[in-house]
mmCIF file of C-alpha atoms and ligand atoms in Angstrom:
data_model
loop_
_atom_site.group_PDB
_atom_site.id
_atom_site.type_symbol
_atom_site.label_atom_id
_atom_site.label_comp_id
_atom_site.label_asym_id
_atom_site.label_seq_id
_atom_site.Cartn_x
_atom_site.Cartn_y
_atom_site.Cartn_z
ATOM 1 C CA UNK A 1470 21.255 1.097 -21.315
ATOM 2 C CA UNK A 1471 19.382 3.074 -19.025
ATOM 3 C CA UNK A 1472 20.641 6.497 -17.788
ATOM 4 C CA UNK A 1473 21.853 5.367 -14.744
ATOM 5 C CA UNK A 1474 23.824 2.887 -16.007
ATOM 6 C CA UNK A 1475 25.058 5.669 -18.377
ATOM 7 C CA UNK A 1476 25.779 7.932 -15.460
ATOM 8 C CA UNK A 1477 27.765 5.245 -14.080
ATOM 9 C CA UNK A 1478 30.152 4.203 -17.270
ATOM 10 C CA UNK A 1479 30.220 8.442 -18.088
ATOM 11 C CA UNK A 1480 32.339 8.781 -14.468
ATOM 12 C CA UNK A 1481 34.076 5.696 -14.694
ATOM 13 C CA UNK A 1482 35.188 7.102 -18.567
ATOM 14 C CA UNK A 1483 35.614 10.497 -16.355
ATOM 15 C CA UNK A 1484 38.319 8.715 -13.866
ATOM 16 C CA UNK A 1485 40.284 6.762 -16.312
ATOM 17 C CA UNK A 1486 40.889 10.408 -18.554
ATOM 18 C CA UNK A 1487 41.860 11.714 -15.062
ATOM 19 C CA UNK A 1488 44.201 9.378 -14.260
ATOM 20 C CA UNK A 1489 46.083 7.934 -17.315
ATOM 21 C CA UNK A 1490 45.861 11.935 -19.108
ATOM 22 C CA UNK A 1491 44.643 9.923 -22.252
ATOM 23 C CA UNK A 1492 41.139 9.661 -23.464
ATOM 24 C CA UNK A 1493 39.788 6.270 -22.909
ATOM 25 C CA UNK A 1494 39.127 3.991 -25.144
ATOM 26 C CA UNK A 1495 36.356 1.296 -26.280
ATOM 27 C CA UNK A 1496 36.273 -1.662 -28.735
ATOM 28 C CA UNK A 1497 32.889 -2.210 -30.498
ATOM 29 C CA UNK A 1498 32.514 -5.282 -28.715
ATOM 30 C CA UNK A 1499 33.190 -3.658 -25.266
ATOM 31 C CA UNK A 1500 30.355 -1.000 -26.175
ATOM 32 C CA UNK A 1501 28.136 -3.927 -27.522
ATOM 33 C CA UNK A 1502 28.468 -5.609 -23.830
ATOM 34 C CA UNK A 1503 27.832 -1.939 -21.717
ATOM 35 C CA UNK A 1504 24.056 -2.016 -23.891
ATOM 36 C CA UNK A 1505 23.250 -4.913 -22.968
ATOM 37 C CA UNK A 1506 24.721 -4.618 -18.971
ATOM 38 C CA UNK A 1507 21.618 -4.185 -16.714
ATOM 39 C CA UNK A 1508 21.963 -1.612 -14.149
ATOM 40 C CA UNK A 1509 22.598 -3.999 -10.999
ATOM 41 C CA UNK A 1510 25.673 -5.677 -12.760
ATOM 42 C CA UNK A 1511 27.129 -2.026 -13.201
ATOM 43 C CA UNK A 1512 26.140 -1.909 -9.410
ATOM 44 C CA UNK A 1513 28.967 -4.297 -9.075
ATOM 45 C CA UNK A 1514 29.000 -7.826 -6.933
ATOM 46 C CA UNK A 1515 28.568 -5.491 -3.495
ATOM 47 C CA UNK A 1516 25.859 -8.035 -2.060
ATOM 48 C CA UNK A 1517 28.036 -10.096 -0.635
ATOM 49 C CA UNK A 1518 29.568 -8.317 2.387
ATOM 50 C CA UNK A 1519 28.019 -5.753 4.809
ATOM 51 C CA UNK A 1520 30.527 -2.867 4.012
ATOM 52 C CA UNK A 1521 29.498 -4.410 -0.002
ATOM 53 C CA UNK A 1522 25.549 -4.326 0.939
ATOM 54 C CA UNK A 1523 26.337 -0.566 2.622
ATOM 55 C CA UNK A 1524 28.500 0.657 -0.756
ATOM 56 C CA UNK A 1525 25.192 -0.771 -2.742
ATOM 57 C CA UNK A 1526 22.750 0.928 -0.780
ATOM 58 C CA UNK A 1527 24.328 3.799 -1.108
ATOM 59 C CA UNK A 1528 24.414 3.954 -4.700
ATOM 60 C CA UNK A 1529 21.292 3.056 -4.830
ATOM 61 C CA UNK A 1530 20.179 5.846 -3.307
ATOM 62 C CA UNK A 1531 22.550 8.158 -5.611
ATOM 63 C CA UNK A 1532 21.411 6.935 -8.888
ATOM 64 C CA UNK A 1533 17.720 7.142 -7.113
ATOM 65 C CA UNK A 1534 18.711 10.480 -6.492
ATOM 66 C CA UNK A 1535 19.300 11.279 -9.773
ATOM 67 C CA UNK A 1536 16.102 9.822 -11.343
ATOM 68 C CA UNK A 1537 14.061 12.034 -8.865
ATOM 69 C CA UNK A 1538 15.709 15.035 -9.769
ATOM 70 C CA UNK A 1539 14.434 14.962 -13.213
ATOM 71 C CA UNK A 1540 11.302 13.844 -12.212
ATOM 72 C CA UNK A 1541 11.010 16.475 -9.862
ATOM 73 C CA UNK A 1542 11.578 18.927 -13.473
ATOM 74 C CA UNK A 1543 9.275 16.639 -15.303
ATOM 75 C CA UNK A 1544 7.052 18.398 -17.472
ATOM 76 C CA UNK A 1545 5.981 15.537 -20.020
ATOM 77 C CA UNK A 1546 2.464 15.669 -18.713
ATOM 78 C CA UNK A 1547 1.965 19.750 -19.548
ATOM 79 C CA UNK A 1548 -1.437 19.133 -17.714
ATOM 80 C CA UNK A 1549 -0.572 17.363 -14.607
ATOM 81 C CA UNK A 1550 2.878 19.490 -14.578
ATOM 82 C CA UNK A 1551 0.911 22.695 -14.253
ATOM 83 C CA UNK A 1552 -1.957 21.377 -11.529
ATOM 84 C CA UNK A 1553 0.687 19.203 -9.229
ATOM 85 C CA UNK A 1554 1.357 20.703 -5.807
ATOM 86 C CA UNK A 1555 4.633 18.884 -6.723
ATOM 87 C CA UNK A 1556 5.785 15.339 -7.562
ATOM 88 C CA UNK A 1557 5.323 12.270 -5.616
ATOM 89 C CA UNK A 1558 8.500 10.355 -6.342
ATOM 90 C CA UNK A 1559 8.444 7.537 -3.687
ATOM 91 C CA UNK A 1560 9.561 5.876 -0.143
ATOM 92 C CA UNK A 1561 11.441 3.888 1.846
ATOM 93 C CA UNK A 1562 14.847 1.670 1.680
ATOM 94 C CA UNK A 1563 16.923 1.907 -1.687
ATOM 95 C CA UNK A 1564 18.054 -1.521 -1.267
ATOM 96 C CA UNK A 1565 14.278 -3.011 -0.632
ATOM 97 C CA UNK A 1566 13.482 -6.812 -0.766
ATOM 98 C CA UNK A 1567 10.075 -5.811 -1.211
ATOM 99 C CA UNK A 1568 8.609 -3.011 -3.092
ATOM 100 C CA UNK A 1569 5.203 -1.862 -3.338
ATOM 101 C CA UNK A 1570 3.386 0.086 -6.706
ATOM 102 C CA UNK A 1571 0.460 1.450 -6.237
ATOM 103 C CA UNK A 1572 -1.518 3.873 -8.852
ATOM 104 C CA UNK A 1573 -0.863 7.486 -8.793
ATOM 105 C CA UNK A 1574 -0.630 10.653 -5.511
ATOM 106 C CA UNK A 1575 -4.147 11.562 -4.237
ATOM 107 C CA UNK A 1576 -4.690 14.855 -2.809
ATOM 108 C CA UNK A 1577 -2.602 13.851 0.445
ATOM 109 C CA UNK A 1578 0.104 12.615 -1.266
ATOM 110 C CA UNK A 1579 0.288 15.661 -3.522
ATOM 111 C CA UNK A 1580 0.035 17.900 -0.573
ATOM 112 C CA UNK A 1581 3.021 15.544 1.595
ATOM 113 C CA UNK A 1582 5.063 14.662 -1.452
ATOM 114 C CA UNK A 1583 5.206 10.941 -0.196
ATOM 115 C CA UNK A 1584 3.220 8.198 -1.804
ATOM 116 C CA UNK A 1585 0.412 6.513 0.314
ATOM 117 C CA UNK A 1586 0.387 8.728 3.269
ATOM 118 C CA UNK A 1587 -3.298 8.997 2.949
ATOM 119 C CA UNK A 1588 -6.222 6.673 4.688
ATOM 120 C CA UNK A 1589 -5.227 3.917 2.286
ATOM 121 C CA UNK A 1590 -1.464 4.635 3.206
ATOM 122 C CA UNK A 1591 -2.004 4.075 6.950
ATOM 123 C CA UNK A 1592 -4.030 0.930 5.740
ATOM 124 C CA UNK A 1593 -0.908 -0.188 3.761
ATOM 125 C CA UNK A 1594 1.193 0.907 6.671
ATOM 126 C CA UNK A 1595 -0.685 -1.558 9.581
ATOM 127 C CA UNK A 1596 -0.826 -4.595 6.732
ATOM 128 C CA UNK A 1597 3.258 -3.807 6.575
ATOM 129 C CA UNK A 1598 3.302 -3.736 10.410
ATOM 130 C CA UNK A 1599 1.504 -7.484 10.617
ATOM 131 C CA UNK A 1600 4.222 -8.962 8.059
ATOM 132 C CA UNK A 1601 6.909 -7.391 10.358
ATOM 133 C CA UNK A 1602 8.054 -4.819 8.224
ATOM 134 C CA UNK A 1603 8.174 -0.828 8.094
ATOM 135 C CA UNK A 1604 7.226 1.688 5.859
ATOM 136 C CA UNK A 1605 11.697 2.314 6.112
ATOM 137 C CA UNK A 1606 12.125 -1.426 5.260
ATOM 138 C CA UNK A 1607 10.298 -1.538 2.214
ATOM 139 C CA UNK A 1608 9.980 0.726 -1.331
ATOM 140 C CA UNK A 1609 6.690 2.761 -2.305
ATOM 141 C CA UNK A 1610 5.703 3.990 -5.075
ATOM 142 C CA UNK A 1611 3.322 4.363 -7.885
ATOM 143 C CA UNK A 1612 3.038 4.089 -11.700
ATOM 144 C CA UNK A 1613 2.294 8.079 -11.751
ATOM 145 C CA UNK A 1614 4.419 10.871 -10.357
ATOM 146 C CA UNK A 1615 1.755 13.352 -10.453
ATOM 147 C CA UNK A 1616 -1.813 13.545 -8.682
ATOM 148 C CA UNK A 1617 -3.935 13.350 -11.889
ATOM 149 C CA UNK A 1618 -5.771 16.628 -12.258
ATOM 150 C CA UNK A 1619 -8.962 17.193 -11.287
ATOM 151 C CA UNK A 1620 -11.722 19.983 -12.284
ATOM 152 C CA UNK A 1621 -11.668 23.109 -9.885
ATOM 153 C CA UNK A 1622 -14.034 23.232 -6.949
ATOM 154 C CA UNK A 1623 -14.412 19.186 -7.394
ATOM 155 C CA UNK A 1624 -13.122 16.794 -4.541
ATOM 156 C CA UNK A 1625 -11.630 13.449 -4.378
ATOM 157 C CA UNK A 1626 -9.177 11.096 -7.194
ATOM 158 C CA UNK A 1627 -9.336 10.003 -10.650
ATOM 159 C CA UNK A 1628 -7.448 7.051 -12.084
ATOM 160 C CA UNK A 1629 -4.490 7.665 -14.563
ATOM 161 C CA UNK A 1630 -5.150 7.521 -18.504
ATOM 162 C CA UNK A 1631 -3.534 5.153 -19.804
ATOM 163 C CA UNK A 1632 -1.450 7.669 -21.880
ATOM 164 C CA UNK A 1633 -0.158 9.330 -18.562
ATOM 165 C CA UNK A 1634 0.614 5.612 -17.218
ATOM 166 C CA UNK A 1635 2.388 5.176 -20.650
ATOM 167 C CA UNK A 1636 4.624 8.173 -20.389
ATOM 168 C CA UNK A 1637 5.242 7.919 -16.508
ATOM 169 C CA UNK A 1638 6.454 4.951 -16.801
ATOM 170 C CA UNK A 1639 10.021 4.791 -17.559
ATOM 171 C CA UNK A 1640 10.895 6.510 -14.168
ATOM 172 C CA UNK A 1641 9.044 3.345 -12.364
ATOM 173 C CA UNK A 1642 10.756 1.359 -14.858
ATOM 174 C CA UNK A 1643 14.161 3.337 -13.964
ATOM 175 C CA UNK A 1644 13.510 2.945 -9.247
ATOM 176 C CA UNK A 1645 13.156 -1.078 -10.360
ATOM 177 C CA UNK A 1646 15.702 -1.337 -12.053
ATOM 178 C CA UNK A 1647 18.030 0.738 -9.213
ATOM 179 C CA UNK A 1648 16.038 -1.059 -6.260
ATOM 180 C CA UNK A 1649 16.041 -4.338 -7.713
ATOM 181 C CA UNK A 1650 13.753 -5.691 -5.624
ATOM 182 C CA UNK A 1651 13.201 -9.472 -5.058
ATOM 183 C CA UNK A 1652 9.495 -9.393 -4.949
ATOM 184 C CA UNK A 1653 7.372 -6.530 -6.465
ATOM 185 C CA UNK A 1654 3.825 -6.048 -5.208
ATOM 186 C CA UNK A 1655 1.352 -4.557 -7.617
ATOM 187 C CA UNK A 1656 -1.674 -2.890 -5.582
ATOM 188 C CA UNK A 1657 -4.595 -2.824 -7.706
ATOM 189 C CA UNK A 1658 -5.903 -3.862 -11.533
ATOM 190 C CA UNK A 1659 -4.662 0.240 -12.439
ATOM 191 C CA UNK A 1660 -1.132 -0.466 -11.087
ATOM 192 C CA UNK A 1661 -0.984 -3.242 -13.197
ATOM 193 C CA UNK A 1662 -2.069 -1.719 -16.377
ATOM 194 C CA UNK A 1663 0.606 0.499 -16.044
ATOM 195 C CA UNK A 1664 3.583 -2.213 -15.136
ATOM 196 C CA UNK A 1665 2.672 -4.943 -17.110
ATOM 197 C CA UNK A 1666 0.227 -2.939 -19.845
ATOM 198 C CA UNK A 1667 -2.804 -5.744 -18.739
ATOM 199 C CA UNK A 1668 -5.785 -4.827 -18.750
ATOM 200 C CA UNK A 1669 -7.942 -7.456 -16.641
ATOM 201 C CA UNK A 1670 -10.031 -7.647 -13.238
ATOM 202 C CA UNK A 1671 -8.783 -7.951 -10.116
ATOM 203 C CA UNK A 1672 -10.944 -11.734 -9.364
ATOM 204 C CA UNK A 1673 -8.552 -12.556 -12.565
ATOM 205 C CA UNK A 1674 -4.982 -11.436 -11.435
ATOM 206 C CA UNK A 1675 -4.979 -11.445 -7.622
ATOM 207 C CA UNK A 1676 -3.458 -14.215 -5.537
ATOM 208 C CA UNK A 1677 -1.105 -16.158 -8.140
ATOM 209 C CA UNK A 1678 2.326 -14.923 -8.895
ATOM 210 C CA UNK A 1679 3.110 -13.105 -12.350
ATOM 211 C CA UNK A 1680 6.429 -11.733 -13.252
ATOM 212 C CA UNK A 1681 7.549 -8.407 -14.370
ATOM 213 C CA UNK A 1682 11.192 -8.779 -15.637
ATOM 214 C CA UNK A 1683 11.845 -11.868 -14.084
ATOM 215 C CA UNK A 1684 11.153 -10.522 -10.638
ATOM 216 C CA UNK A 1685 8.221 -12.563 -8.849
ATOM 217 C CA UNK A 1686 4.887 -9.979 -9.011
ATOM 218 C CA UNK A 1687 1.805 -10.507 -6.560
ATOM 219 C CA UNK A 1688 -0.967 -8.673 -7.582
ATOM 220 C CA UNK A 1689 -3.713 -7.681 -4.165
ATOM 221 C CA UNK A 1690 -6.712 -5.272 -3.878
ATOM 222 C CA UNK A 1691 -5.274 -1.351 -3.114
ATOM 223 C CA UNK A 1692 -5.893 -0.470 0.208
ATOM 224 C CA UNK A 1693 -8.778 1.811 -1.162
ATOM 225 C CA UNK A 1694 -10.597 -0.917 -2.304
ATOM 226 C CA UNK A 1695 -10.486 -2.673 1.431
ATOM 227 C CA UNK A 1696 -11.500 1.023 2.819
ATOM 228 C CA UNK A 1697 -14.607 0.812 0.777
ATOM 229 C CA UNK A 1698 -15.520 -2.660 1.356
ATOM 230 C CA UNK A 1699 -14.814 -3.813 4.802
ATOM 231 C CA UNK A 1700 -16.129 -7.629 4.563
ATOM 232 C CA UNK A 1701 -13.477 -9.410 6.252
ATOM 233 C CA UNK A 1702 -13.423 -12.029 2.938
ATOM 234 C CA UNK A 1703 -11.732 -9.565 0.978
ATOM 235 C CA UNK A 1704 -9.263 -7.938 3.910
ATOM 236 C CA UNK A 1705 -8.129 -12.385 4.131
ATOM 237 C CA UNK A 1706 -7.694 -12.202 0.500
ATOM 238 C CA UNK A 1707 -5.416 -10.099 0.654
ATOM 239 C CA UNK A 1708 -3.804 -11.227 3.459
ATOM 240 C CA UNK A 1709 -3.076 -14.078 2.110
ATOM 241 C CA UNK A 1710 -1.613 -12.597 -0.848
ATOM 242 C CA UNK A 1711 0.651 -11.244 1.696
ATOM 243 C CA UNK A 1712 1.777 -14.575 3.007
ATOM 244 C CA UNK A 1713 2.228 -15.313 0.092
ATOM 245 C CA UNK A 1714 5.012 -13.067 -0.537
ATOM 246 C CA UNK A 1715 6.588 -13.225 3.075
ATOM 247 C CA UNK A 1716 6.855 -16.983 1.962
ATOM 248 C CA UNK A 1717 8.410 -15.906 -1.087
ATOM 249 C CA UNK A 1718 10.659 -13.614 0.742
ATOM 250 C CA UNK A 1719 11.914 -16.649 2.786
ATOM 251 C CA UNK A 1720 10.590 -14.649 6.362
ATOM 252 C CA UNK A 1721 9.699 -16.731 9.318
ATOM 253 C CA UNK A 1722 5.613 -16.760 9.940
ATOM 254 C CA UNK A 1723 4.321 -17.031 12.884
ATOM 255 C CA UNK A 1724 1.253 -19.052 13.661
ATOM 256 C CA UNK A 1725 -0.708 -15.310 14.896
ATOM 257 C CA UNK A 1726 0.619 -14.289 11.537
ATOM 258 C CA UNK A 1727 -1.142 -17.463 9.905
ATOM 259 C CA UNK A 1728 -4.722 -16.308 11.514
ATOM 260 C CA UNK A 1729 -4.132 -13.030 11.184
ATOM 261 C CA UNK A 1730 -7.343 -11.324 9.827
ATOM 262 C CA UNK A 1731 -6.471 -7.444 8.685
HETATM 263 S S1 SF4 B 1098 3.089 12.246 -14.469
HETATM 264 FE FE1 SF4 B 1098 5.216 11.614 -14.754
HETATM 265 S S2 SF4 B 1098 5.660 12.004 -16.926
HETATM 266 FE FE2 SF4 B 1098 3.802 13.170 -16.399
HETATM 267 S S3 SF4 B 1098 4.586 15.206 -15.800
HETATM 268 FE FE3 SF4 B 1098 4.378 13.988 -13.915
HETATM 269 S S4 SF4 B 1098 6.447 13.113 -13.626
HETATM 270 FE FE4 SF4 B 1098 6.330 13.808 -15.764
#
């Protein structure tokens, strides 16, 4: 069980002592079945009702809450702890459809303390605006919490280790399973590394759909990589990818959509 989850079954142990003035108590089967509950059954069935899709948000965005706190304490990484201008936790709507992962904060993330604000954010931003959606509709965020550090005096990003990816991780692992999104976009062959632990090129995984935990996974080029090379083959690739995942996500497409050329 994840610690949210745990959260959850630690207050609902916390009401039952409150109210019956007994301590509560659990059969080995009853423990057996909270391991194996994943966190959006201990969400409850809220999906089904506005006031239920409201209540679901909302804890969504406690028990997102929570995660971010201890990230925002996260020291795991003594390196990265020490050189971050803080951490980058992630954006957007607790109870996304649609969520996007992207690598780790550069320098204008670690200065803003929101994931993809940068020239590849505003990138990310207009493709969002084309499919209809906001930055406030959607979830952001990346494999790494922390802009990787950099020597002094020296400008510009370096990808994640693998080792950082490795012990970042559970907290992406941990805003999934909260969010519970129904269709994860992975942006780039170094956000996928760190998801799905694959190494492979981009001509490779892009344009088909994978799965991470059962949830349908699209894999595009990062903005970035569409900042550095502008040939308008590449911005339709991913384009595509994209309707590819409005389709998924069952949203009308307009015929401008259809031609649309990033
Ligand atoms: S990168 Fe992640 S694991 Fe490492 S210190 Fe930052 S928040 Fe902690």
């Amino acid at each position: 069980m994840t610690q949210p989850a745990l959260d959850l079954v630690i207050a609902a142990l916390e009401k039952i002592r409150e109210k019956s003035g007994r301590r509560p108590r659990a059969s080995r089967t009853a423990l057996a079945h909270l391991q194996a509950t994943p966190v959006a059954a201990s969400l409850g069935e809220a999906g089904t009702s506005p006031t239920g899709r409201r209540l679901q948000a909302r804890n969504k965005a406690d028990l997102l809450a929570a995660v971010r706190e201890r990230v925002g304490a996260c020291t795991k990484c003594a390196h990265l702890a020490c050189s971050r201008t803080q951490t980058v936790f992630g954006v957007g709507n607790p109870d996304a459809d649609l969520m996007f992962i992207g690598e780790a904060p550069g320098a204008d993330e670690d200065q803003q303390g929101e994931p993809f604000v940068g020239r590849a954010g505003q990138l990310l931003t207009r493709i969002l605006k084309a499919m209809n959606f906001s930055r406030e509709d959607v979830y952001i965020a990346n494999i790494l919490k922390c802009r990787p550090d950099m020597p002094s005096g020296s400008f510009g990003n370096r990808p994640p280790t693998p080792t950082e990816m490795q012990t970042c991780r559970p907290y992406l692992v941990e805003q999934i399973d909260i969010i519970q999104p129904s269709v994860l976009v992975a942006l780039g062959a170094v956000a996928v590394e760190g998801l799905l632990g694959t190494r492979a090129t981009m001509r490779e995984l892009r344009g088909r759909w994978h799965t991470y935990n059962d949830i349908p996974l699209m894999i595009t080029y990062h903005p970035a990589y569409l900042l550095r090379n502008q040939a308008p083959s590449e911005k339709r690739k991913v384009w595509e990818d994209m309707l590819q995942v409005l389709e998924r996500l069952e949203r009308p497409i307009s015929e401008r959509q259809r031609n649309y050329f990033l």
